[in-house]
Coordinates of C-alpha atoms in Angstrom, one line a residue:
M19 CA 7.1 -5.1 -33.4
T20 CA 10.0 -2.8 -34.2
P21 CA 11.9 -1.7 -31.1
I22 CA 11.8 1.9 -30.0
K23 CA 15.3 3.4 -30.1
A24 CA 16.5 6.1 -27.8
D25 CA 19.7 7.4 -26.4
I26 CA 18.5 7.0 -22.8
A27 CA 15.7 4.8 -21.5
V28 CA 14.3 6.0 -18.1
V29 CA 12.2 3.2 -16.6
G30 CA 10.0 4.6 -13.9
G31 CA 8.3 8.0 -13.9
G32 CA 8.6 9.0 -10.3
L33 CA 10.4 12.1 -9.1
G34 CA 13.8 10.6 -9.9
G35 CA 12.6 9.4 -13.3
V36 CA 11.2 12.8 -14.3
A37 CA 14.3 14.6 -13.2
A38 CA 16.5 12.2 -15.1
A39 CA 14.5 12.6 -18.2
L40 CA 14.6 16.4 -18.0
A41 CA 18.4 16.4 -17.4
A42 CA 19.0 14.2 -20.5
L43 CA 16.6 16.1 -22.6
R44 CA 18.2 19.5 -21.9
R45 CA 21.4 17.9 -23.2
G46 CA 19.7 17.2 -26.5
R47 CA 19.3 13.5 -25.9
R48 CA 16.4 11.3 -27.2
V49 CA 14.6 9.8 -24.2
V50 CA 12.0 7.1 -23.6
L51 CA 10.3 7.5 -20.2
S52 CA 8.0 4.8 -18.9
E53 CA 5.7 4.8 -15.9
E54 CA 3.5 2.2 -14.2
Y55 CA 0.7 4.5 -13.1
A56 CA -1.5 7.1 -14.7
W57 CA 0.3 10.1 -13.2
L58 CA 4.0 10.9 -13.5
G59 CA 5.6 12.1 -10.3
G60 CA 5.7 9.0 -8.0
Q61 CA 5.6 9.8 -4.3
L62 CA 4.5 13.4 -5.0
T63 CA 1.5 12.5 -7.2
S64 CA 0.4 8.9 -7.7
Q65 CA 1.4 8.1 -4.1
A66 CA -0.1 11.5 -3.0
V67 CA 2.5 12.5 -0.4
P68 CA 3.5 16.2 -0.2
P69 CA 7.3 16.8 0.0
D70 CA 9.4 15.9 3.0
E71 CA 12.1 18.6 3.0
H72 CA 14.8 20.1 5.1
V73 CA 14.6 23.4 7.1
W74 CA 16.7 25.4 4.6
V75 CA 14.8 24.4 1.5
E76 CA 13.6 28.0 0.7
Q77 CA 17.2 29.2 0.6
F78 CA 19.5 26.4 -0.6
G79 CA 20.1 22.7 -0.5
V80 CA 18.1 21.6 -3.6
T81 CA 18.8 21.7 -7.4
A82 CA 17.6 24.5 -9.6
S83 CA 15.1 22.3 -11.4
Y84 CA 13.6 21.0 -8.1
R85 CA 13.2 24.6 -7.0
A86 CA 11.5 25.3 -10.4
L87 CA 9.1 22.5 -9.6
R88 CA 8.3 23.9 -6.2
E89 CA 7.9 27.5 -7.5
G90 CA 5.8 26.2 -10.4
I91 CA 3.4 24.6 -7.9
R92 CA 3.0 27.9 -6.0
Q93 CA 2.5 29.8 -9.2
Y94 CA -0.2 27.4 -10.3
Y95 CA -2.1 28.1 -7.2
R96 CA -1.7 31.9 -7.7
E97 CA -2.9 31.6 -11.3
A98 CA -5.7 29.1 -11.0
Y99 CA -7.1 29.3 -7.4
P100 CA -9.1 31.9 -5.5
L101 CA -6.4 32.8 -2.9
T102 CA -6.8 35.4 -0.2
D103 CA -4.8 38.5 -0.8
A104 CA -2.4 37.5 2.0
A105 CA -1.9 34.0 0.5
R106 CA -1.3 35.5 -3.0
R107 CA 1.3 37.8 -1.7
D108 CA 3.1 35.1 0.4
R109 CA 6.4 34.4 -1.3
H110 CA 6.5 31.1 0.6
L111 CA 2.9 30.1 -0.1
N112 CA 2.0 26.8 1.7
P113 CA -1.5 26.0 0.3
G114 CA -2.2 23.3 2.9
R115 CA -0.5 25.0 5.8
G116 CA 0.6 21.5 6.9
R117 CA 3.3 21.0 9.4
V118 CA 5.3 18.3 7.6
S119 CA 6.6 20.7 4.9
R120 CA 6.7 24.3 3.8
L121 CA 4.9 23.3 0.7
C122 CA 1.9 21.1 1.3
H123 CA -0.3 20.9 -1.8
E124 CA -2.6 18.7 -3.8
P125 CA -1.0 16.0 -5.9
R126 CA -2.7 16.9 -9.1
V127 CA -1.2 20.4 -9.0
A128 CA 2.3 18.8 -8.9
L129 CA 1.2 16.6 -11.8
A130 CA 0.2 19.7 -13.8
V131 CA 3.5 21.4 -13.2
I132 CA 5.5 18.2 -14.2
T133 CA 3.4 17.9 -17.3
K134 CA 4.2 21.5 -18.2
M135 CA 7.9 20.9 -17.6
L136 CA 7.9 18.0 -20.0
A137 CA 5.6 19.5 -22.6
P138 CA 8.2 21.1 -24.9
H139 CA 10.1 17.9 -25.1
L140 CA 7.1 16.0 -26.2
S141 CA 6.4 18.6 -28.9
S142 CA 10.0 18.3 -30.1
G143 CA 9.6 14.5 -30.5
R144 CA 12.7 13.9 -28.4
L145 CA 10.6 12.5 -25.5
T146 CA 8.4 9.4 -25.7
V147 CA 6.3 8.6 -22.6
L148 CA 4.9 5.1 -22.2
Q149 CA 2.0 4.7 -19.6
P150 CA 0.9 2.5 -17.9
H151 CA 3.9 0.3 -18.5
V152 CA 6.0 -2.0 -16.3
P153 CA 9.3 -3.6 -17.1
V154 CA 9.1 -7.4 -17.6
A155 CA 12.4 -8.4 -19.3
A156 CA 15.8 -7.1 -20.3
A157 CA 18.6 -8.3 -22.6
T158 CA 22.1 -7.9 -21.1
V159 CA 25.3 -8.9 -22.8
D160 CA 28.7 -8.8 -21.1
G161 CA 27.4 -6.3 -18.5
T162 CA 25.8 -4.0 -21.0
V163 CA 22.0 -3.7 -21.1
R164 CA 20.9 -3.9 -24.8
S165 CA 17.2 -3.5 -24.4
V166 CA 14.3 -3.4 -21.9
T167 CA 10.9 -4.9 -22.6
L168 CA 7.9 -3.1 -21.2
R169 CA 4.3 -4.4 -20.8
H170 CA 1.2 -2.3 -20.9
K171 CA -0.7 -3.0 -17.7
E172 CA -4.1 -3.0 -19.3
T173 CA -3.7 -4.5 -22.7
G174 CA -0.7 -6.7 -22.1
E175 CA 1.0 -5.4 -25.3
E176 CA 4.8 -5.5 -25.0
T177 CA 7.2 -2.8 -26.3
T178 CA 11.0 -3.2 -26.5
V179 CA 13.2 -0.2 -26.0
E180 CA 16.8 -0.2 -27.1
A181 CA 19.0 2.5 -25.6
A182 CA 22.7 3.3 -25.0
F183 CA 21.9 3.9 -21.3
V184 CA 19.2 2.6 -19.1
L185 CA 18.2 4.3 -15.9
D186 CA 16.2 2.5 -13.2
A187 CA 13.9 5.0 -11.6
T188 CA 11.3 2.4 -10.5
E189 CA 10.0 2.5 -7.0
T190 CA 11.6 -0.8 -6.0
G191 CA 14.5 -1.1 -8.3
D192 CA 12.7 -3.5 -10.7
L193 CA 15.3 -3.4 -13.4
L194 CA 18.1 -4.6 -11.2
P195 CA 17.1 -8.4 -11.2
L196 CA 16.0 -8.2 -14.8
T197 CA 19.3 -6.9 -16.0
G198 CA 21.5 -9.0 -13.7
T199 CA 22.7 -6.0 -11.8
A200 CA 24.1 -6.9 -8.4
Y201 CA 21.9 -5.5 -5.6
V202 CA 20.9 -5.7 -1.9
T203 CA 17.5 -5.8 -0.3
G204 CA 16.4 -5.3 3.3
A205 CA 18.6 -5.0 6.3
E206 CA 22.3 -5.7 6.2
S207 CA 24.0 -7.1 9.4
R208 CA 26.1 -5.0 11.7
A209 CA 29.1 -7.1 10.9
E210 CA 28.7 -6.3 7.1
T211 CA 28.3 -2.5 7.4
G212 CA 29.7 -1.7 10.9
E213 CA 26.7 0.5 11.5
P214 CA 25.6 0.7 15.2
S215 CA 21.9 0.9 14.2
A216 CA 22.1 -2.2 11.9
P217 CA 20.7 -5.5 13.3
E218 CA 23.0 -8.3 14.5
H219 CA 21.7 -10.5 11.8
G220 CA 20.9 -9.3 8.3
D221 CA 17.5 -10.0 6.7
P222 CA 16.8 -9.3 3.0
A223 CA 13.0 -9.3 3.7
N224 CA 13.2 -6.8 6.5
V225 CA 12.3 -3.5 4.9
Q226 CA 10.5 -0.3 5.9
S227 CA 6.7 -0.6 5.9
I228 CA 4.7 0.7 2.9
A229 CA 1.6 2.7 3.4
W230 CA -1.5 3.2 1.2
C231 CA -2.4 6.8 1.6
F232 CA -5.8 8.4 1.2
V233 CA -7.2 12.0 1.0
F234 CA -10.4 13.2 2.7
D235 CA -12.3 16.2 3.9
H236 CA -15.2 16.6 6.3
V237 CA -18.8 17.6 5.6
E238 CA -20.7 18.4 8.8
G239 CA -24.1 16.8 9.0
E240 CA -23.6 14.3 6.1
D241 CA -22.9 10.6 6.3
H242 CA -20.0 9.4 4.1
A243 CA -19.1 6.3 6.1
I244 CA -17.9 3.5 3.9
E245 CA -19.3 0.0 4.3
R246 CA -17.7 -2.0 7.1
P247 CA -14.9 -4.0 5.5
A248 CA -15.3 -7.7 5.6
D249 CA -11.9 -8.1 7.2
Y250 CA -12.4 -5.2 9.7
D251 CA -12.2 -7.3 12.8
R252 CA -8.8 -8.6 11.7
W253 CA -7.4 -5.1 11.5
R254 CA -9.2 -4.0 14.6
A255 CA -7.4 -6.6 16.6
L256 CA -3.9 -5.8 15.2
A257 CA -1.7 -4.6 18.0
P258 CA 2.1 -5.0 17.6
G259 CA 3.8 -5.4 20.9
F260 CA 5.7 -2.1 20.7
W261 CA 2.7 0.0 19.5
G262 CA 1.1 0.7 22.8
D263 CA -2.5 0.1 21.6
A264 CA -4.3 -1.3 18.6
M265 CA -3.1 0.1 15.3
L266 CA -6.6 1.3 14.7
S267 CA -6.2 4.1 17.2
F268 CA -4.6 7.5 17.6
T269 CA -1.7 5.9 19.4
A270 CA 1.7 5.1 17.8
P271 CA 5.3 5.0 18.9
S272 CA 7.2 8.3 19.0
P273 CA 10.0 8.0 16.4
R274 CA 12.4 9.8 18.8
T275 CA 11.6 8.1 22.1
L276 CA 9.9 4.9 20.9
E277 CA 7.4 5.4 23.7
P278 CA 3.7 5.1 22.7
E279 CA 2.2 8.6 22.1
T280 CA -1.4 9.5 21.5
R281 CA -2.0 11.9 18.7
T282 CA -4.9 14.4 18.4
F283 CA -7.3 14.7 15.5
N284 CA -9.0 18.1 15.4
V285 CA -11.4 18.3 12.5
N286 CA -11.2 21.7 10.6
P287 CA -9.5 23.5 13.5
P288 CA -9.4 27.3 13.5
Y289 CA -6.3 28.8 11.8
A290 CA -3.1 28.7 13.7
T291 CA 0.4 29.5 12.5
V292 CA 1.9 26.3 11.3
G293 CA 5.1 25.2 9.4
R294 CA 8.0 24.1 11.4
D295 CA 10.8 26.5 11.9
E296 CA 12.8 23.7 13.5
A297 CA 12.1 21.0 11.1
H298 CA 14.5 18.6 12.6
G299 CA 14.2 19.6 16.2
D300 CA 12.3 17.9 19.0
D301 CA 8.9 18.5 17.4
P302 CA 8.3 16.3 14.3
G303 CA 5.1 18.1 13.7
D304 CA 2.9 15.0 13.7
L305 CA 1.1 15.4 17.1
D306 CA -2.2 16.5 15.4
L307 CA -2.9 14.2 12.5
W308 CA -5.3 16.7 10.8
V309 CA -2.8 19.5 10.3
F310 CA 0.3 17.3 9.9
R311 CA -0.2 16.6 6.2
R312 CA -3.1 18.9 5.4
I313 CA -2.8 19.8 1.7
A314 CA -5.5 22.5 1.3
A315 CA -6.4 24.8 4.2
R316 CA -9.6 26.8 4.1
E317 CA -7.9 30.0 5.3
T318 CA -5.6 29.9 2.2
F319 CA -8.6 30.5 -0.1
L320 CA -11.3 33.2 -0.3
P321 CA -14.3 32.6 2.1
G322 CA -16.7 30.0 0.7
S323 CA -14.1 28.4 -1.6
L324 CA -13.7 25.2 0.5
E325 CA -16.3 23.6 2.8
S326 CA -13.5 21.9 4.6
D327 CA -9.8 21.5 4.7
I328 CA -8.4 18.7 2.6
V329 CA -6.1 16.3 4.3
L330 CA -3.6 13.6 3.2
A331 CA -3.4 10.6 5.5
N332 CA 0.1 9.2 5.7
W333 CA 0.2 8.3 9.3
P334 CA 1.9 5.6 11.4
Q335 CA -1.4 3.8 11.7
L336 CA -1.3 3.0 8.0
D337 CA 2.2 1.4 8.0
Y338 CA 1.8 -2.1 6.7
L339 CA 4.0 -4.6 8.6
G340 CA 2.8 -7.8 7.1
G341 CA 5.6 -8.4 4.6
S342 CA 7.9 -7.0 2.0
V343 CA 6.8 -6.3 -1.6
I344 CA 10.3 -6.9 -2.9
D345 CA 11.5 -10.3 -4.3
T346 CA 8.5 -12.2 -3.1
P347 CA 5.7 -14.2 -4.8
D348 CA 3.3 -12.6 -2.4
R349 CA 3.8 -9.0 -3.6
E350 CA 0.2 -8.5 -4.9
E351 CA -1.2 -10.0 -1.7
H352 CA 0.8 -7.6 0.4
L353 CA -0.3 -4.7 -1.7
R354 CA -4.0 -5.7 -1.3
A355 CA -3.4 -6.1 2.4
A356 CA -1.8 -2.7 2.8
K357 CA -4.8 -1.0 1.1
A358 CA -7.2 -3.1 3.2
Q359 CA -5.5 -1.8 6.4
S360 CA -5.9 1.8 5.3
R361 CA -9.6 1.1 4.3
A362 CA -10.1 -0.3 7.8
F363 CA -8.6 2.8 9.3
V364 CA -11.0 5.0 7.3
H365 CA -14.0 3.0 8.6
W366 CA -12.6 3.3 12.2
L367 CA -12.2 7.1 11.8
Q368 CA -15.8 7.4 10.5
T369 CA -17.4 5.1 13.1
E370 CA -15.3 4.4 16.2
A371 CA -12.6 7.0 16.7
P372 CA -12.9 8.9 20.0
R373 CA -14.0 12.5 19.5
P374 CA -13.1 15.4 21.8
D375 CA -16.8 15.8 22.7
G376 CA -17.0 12.2 24.0
G377 CA -18.7 10.8 20.9
A378 CA -17.4 8.3 18.5
G379 CA -16.5 8.6 14.8
W380 CA -16.8 11.3 12.2
P381 CA -19.3 10.0 9.5
G382 CA -18.9 13.3 7.7
L383 CA -15.3 12.4 6.7
R384 CA -15.5 12.1 3.0
L385 CA -12.9 10.3 0.8
R386 CA -11.8 12.5 -2.1
G387 CA -11.0 10.3 -5.0
D388 CA -11.2 13.4 -7.3
V389 CA -8.1 14.8 -5.6
V390 CA -5.9 11.7 -6.2
G391 CA -7.3 10.6 -9.5
T392 CA -9.1 7.4 -8.3
D393 CA -12.7 6.3 -7.8
D394 CA -12.2 5.3 -4.1
G395 CA -10.2 8.1 -2.5
F396 CA -7.1 6.0 -2.0
A397 CA -3.9 7.0 -3.8
Q398 CA -3.2 5.3 -7.2
A399 CA 0.0 3.7 -5.8
P400 CA 1.3 2.6 -2.4
Y401 CA 3.9 4.9 -0.7
I402 CA 7.2 3.1 -1.0
R403 CA 10.0 3.9 1.4
E404 CA 12.6 1.3 0.5
S405 CA 13.9 -0.2 -2.7
R406 CA 16.4 -2.7 -4.0
R407 CA 19.8 -1.0 -3.8
I408 CA 22.7 -1.5 -6.2
R409 CA 25.9 -2.9 -5.1
A410 CA 27.8 0.3 -5.8
M411 CA 31.4 1.5 -6.1
R412 CA 30.7 3.5 -2.9
T413 CA 28.0 2.6 -0.3
V414 CA 27.0 5.3 2.1
V415 CA 26.9 4.0 5.7
E416 CA 25.7 5.4 9.0
Q417 CA 29.2 6.3 10.0
D418 CA 29.3 8.7 7.1
V419 CA 26.4 10.9 8.1
A420 CA 25.3 10.3 11.7
V421 CA 26.0 13.2 14.0
A422 CA 26.8 11.2 17.1
L423 CA 29.2 8.9 15.2
R424 CA 31.0 11.8 13.5
G425 CA 31.1 13.9 16.6
H426 CA 29.7 17.0 15.0
G427 CA 26.9 18.2 12.7
R428 CA 28.9 19.8 10.0
P429 CA 28.1 18.6 6.5
A430 CA 29.1 15.0 5.5
T431 CA 31.2 15.6 2.4
F432 CA 32.4 13.3 -0.4
P433 CA 35.1 14.4 -3.0
D434 CA 32.9 13.0 -5.8
S435 CA 29.7 14.7 -4.6
V436 CA 26.9 15.1 -7.2
G437 CA 24.3 16.7 -5.0
V438 CA 23.2 17.4 -1.5
G439 CA 20.4 16.4 0.9
M440 CA 19.3 16.6 4.5
Y441 CA 16.9 14.6 6.6
R442 CA 17.1 12.5 9.7
I443 CA 17.7 8.8 9.3
D444 CA 14.0 8.0 9.6
L445 CA 13.1 4.3 9.4
H446 CA 9.5 3.5 9.9
P447 CA 8.5 0.2 11.7
S448 CA 9.6 -2.6 9.5
T449 CA 8.4 -5.9 8.1
G450 CA 11.0 -7.6 10.4
G451 CA 9.2 -6.4 13.5
D452 CA 11.5 -3.4 14.2
N453 CA 10.3 -0.3 15.8
Y454 CA 11.3 3.1 14.5
I455 CA 15.0 3.7 13.9
D456 CA 15.6 7.5 14.2
V457 CA 19.2 8.9 14.1
E458 CA 20.2 12.6 13.9
C459 CA 21.8 13.1 10.5
A460 CA 24.2 15.8 9.3
P461 CA 23.5 17.6 6.0
F462 CA 25.0 15.2 3.5
E463 CA 26.3 14.9 0.0
I464 CA 25.5 12.3 -2.6
P465 CA 28.7 10.5 -3.8
L466 CA 29.0 9.7 -7.5
G467 CA 30.2 6.3 -6.5
A468 CA 26.8 5.5 -5.0
L469 CA 25.3 5.9 -8.5
V470 CA 27.7 3.5 -10.2
P471 CA 27.1 -0.3 -10.1
V472 CA 30.1 -2.5 -9.5
A473 CA 29.6 -4.4 -12.7
T474 CA 26.8 -3.4 -15.0
K475 CA 28.2 -0.8 -17.4
N476 CA 25.3 1.3 -18.7
L477 CA 22.7 1.0 -16.1
L478 CA 22.3 3.8 -13.5
P479 CA 20.0 4.0 -10.5
A480 CA 17.8 7.1 -10.5
A481 CA 15.7 6.9 -7.4
K482 CA 15.9 5.2 -4.0
N483 CA 18.0 2.4 -5.4
I484 CA 21.5 4.0 -5.1
G485 CA 24.3 2.6 -2.9
T486 CA 22.9 3.2 0.5
T487 CA 22.2 0.7 3.3
H488 CA 18.9 -0.2 5.0
I489 CA 19.9 2.5 7.6
T490 CA 21.1 5.3 5.4
N491 CA 18.3 4.8 2.9
G492 CA 16.2 6.3 5.7
A493 CA 17.8 9.7 5.0
Y494 CA 18.4 9.5 1.2
R495 CA 14.8 8.4 0.3
L496 CA 13.0 11.8 0.5
H497 CA 11.5 13.9 -2.4
P498 CA 14.3 16.4 -3.1
V499 CA 17.1 13.8 -2.7
E500 CA 15.4 11.4 -5.1
W501 CA 15.0 14.3 -7.6
N502 CA 18.7 15.2 -7.2
I503 CA 19.7 11.5 -7.7
G504 CA 17.6 11.3 -10.9
E505 CA 18.9 14.6 -12.2
S506 CA 22.5 13.7 -11.6
A507 CA 22.0 10.2 -13.2
G508 CA 20.4 11.8 -16.3
E509 CA 23.3 14.2 -16.5
L510 CA 25.8 11.4 -16.0
A511 CA 24.3 9.3 -18.8
A512 CA 24.5 12.3 -21.2
F513 CA 28.0 13.1 -20.1
C514 CA 29.2 9.6 -20.8
L515 CA 27.5 9.5 -24.2
D516 CA 29.0 12.8 -25.3
R517 CA 32.5 11.5 -24.4
S518 CA 32.2 7.7 -25.1
L519 CA 32.8 6.9 -21.4
T520 CA 31.3 4.5 -18.9
P521 CA 30.2 5.7 -15.5
A522 CA 32.8 3.6 -13.9
E523 CA 35.5 5.3 -15.9
V524 CA 34.2 8.7 -14.8
C525 CA 34.0 7.6 -11.2
S526 CA 37.6 6.3 -11.1
K527 CA 39.4 9.3 -12.5
P528 CA 39.5 12.5 -10.4
E529 CA 39.9 14.7 -13.4
L530 CA 36.7 13.3 -15.0
V531 CA 34.9 13.6 -11.7
S532 CA 35.8 17.3 -11.6
R533 CA 34.7 17.9 -15.2
F534 CA 31.4 16.2 -14.5
Q535 CA 30.9 18.2 -11.3
A536 CA 31.4 21.4 -13.3
V537 CA 28.7 20.3 -15.7
L538 CA 26.3 19.7 -12.7
V539 CA 27.1 23.1 -11.2
E540 CA 26.4 24.8 -14.5
A541 CA 23.1 23.0 -14.6
G542 CA 22.1 24.3 -11.1
V543 CA 22.9 21.2 -9.1
E544 CA 24.4 22.2 -5.7
I545 CA 27.2 19.7 -4.9
H546 CA 28.2 21.2 -1.6
W547 CA 26.5 22.7 1.4
P548 CA 27.3 26.4 2.0
E549 CA 29.4 27.4 5.1
I550 CA 27.3 29.6 7.3
I551 CA 29.0 31.5 10.1
G552 CA 27.1 33.9 12.4
Y553 CA 23.8 35.4 11.3

């Protein structure tokens, strides 16, 4: 079959991949974008997780195109949903009124907005989207990736894409081993990185847990309990030593104190003002599991529109600790087990979970596959927190961003910044048996050097696979940061093509860095945090 030719191949259609494709397309480049799952958007859509964002997101600290995505989601609700008058007038509409974010929403609404953003480029013919495709091979000569071979997940048919630049936006950095790009996995040792939170001994298989999320509502008086899973007793007995109870419970360690903490679960509670004003303060917002990641609140819509709130479950009890899905022959088994753990938790919620009235279980909890685009109510894809990471010209370490180590909370700056982000270093319990690692983090910048591999000349990371460590990945992995990484990678590829440069050449010359930063700023990428004094 004749190869598809493009200026830029973006492999992986998560948030970083979509942002990278849009950035390259607005520069007039021809792009091939591939994605493994049915929905583009990754953690926001196929993984079903509403955005984790910083406290200033409504004012600053994200790119213009990410802000357009957020506002597009709100506008979709205003145009298509029966909102109350108060909700329709709310400039900062939060359809789910969840506590994790100022914008908790259904994943398919984000998909609709992403589809709209890409539509004109599909019509122009400059964008080709291949779904559902996974990368299976690559041809690399003298450090230059000549082509990538993609396989259709259902038919097995293979397609080869030849491009001047290849961007790896897959969830686990799948192009890195295929292209011979140097990379790191898991936890580096303290001796290697100097990070106080790093373990004494490194372990490539020690990664943050994955979670297989699901969406549900509650119909009073009906029985929607799923059949008891055959392996239910296995999961019912699972109780890691640091957990404080069985994982099938409402108990989990507090990320901040590491002490076991019992959450509440109030089904369809009456309206209360939610949305954290102090998103990175002492209250992480997760003490009640129902409202934490609620994605559609009844009070947002006209009376009678929803029988029940709609809730996304992405809770500690779903964290799969059984093994890494990176560089292992057991990947598929771990994926099946992660989903099995979540299925067992659903059954426990429906049949055994302690209710406030003294009873057990909510059989009226109903899985909502229609909301996530599946038959069973579980997300199309697992929620991935950690990827392979390139060996980069600059690796961000804990000392760069941790407040305690820097002695202040002012922004962590880099002279070659290509974007900004903000989140605590938030590592979930890991496959190596670690409890949470939670470190207060300053607002940070994204150094260009973290996007440039030490050797491969025309491959760029465009997701969670940049030059971070196991520790700092915990802050650089969230939705708006991934989008910013992808957008800057797409811009960098176009910048290099326009000037016959390599990313390493741009990174190594301050005058080229400045010129590239000017291009980013013109495109609406914030490369520095504002200085705020007083009120």
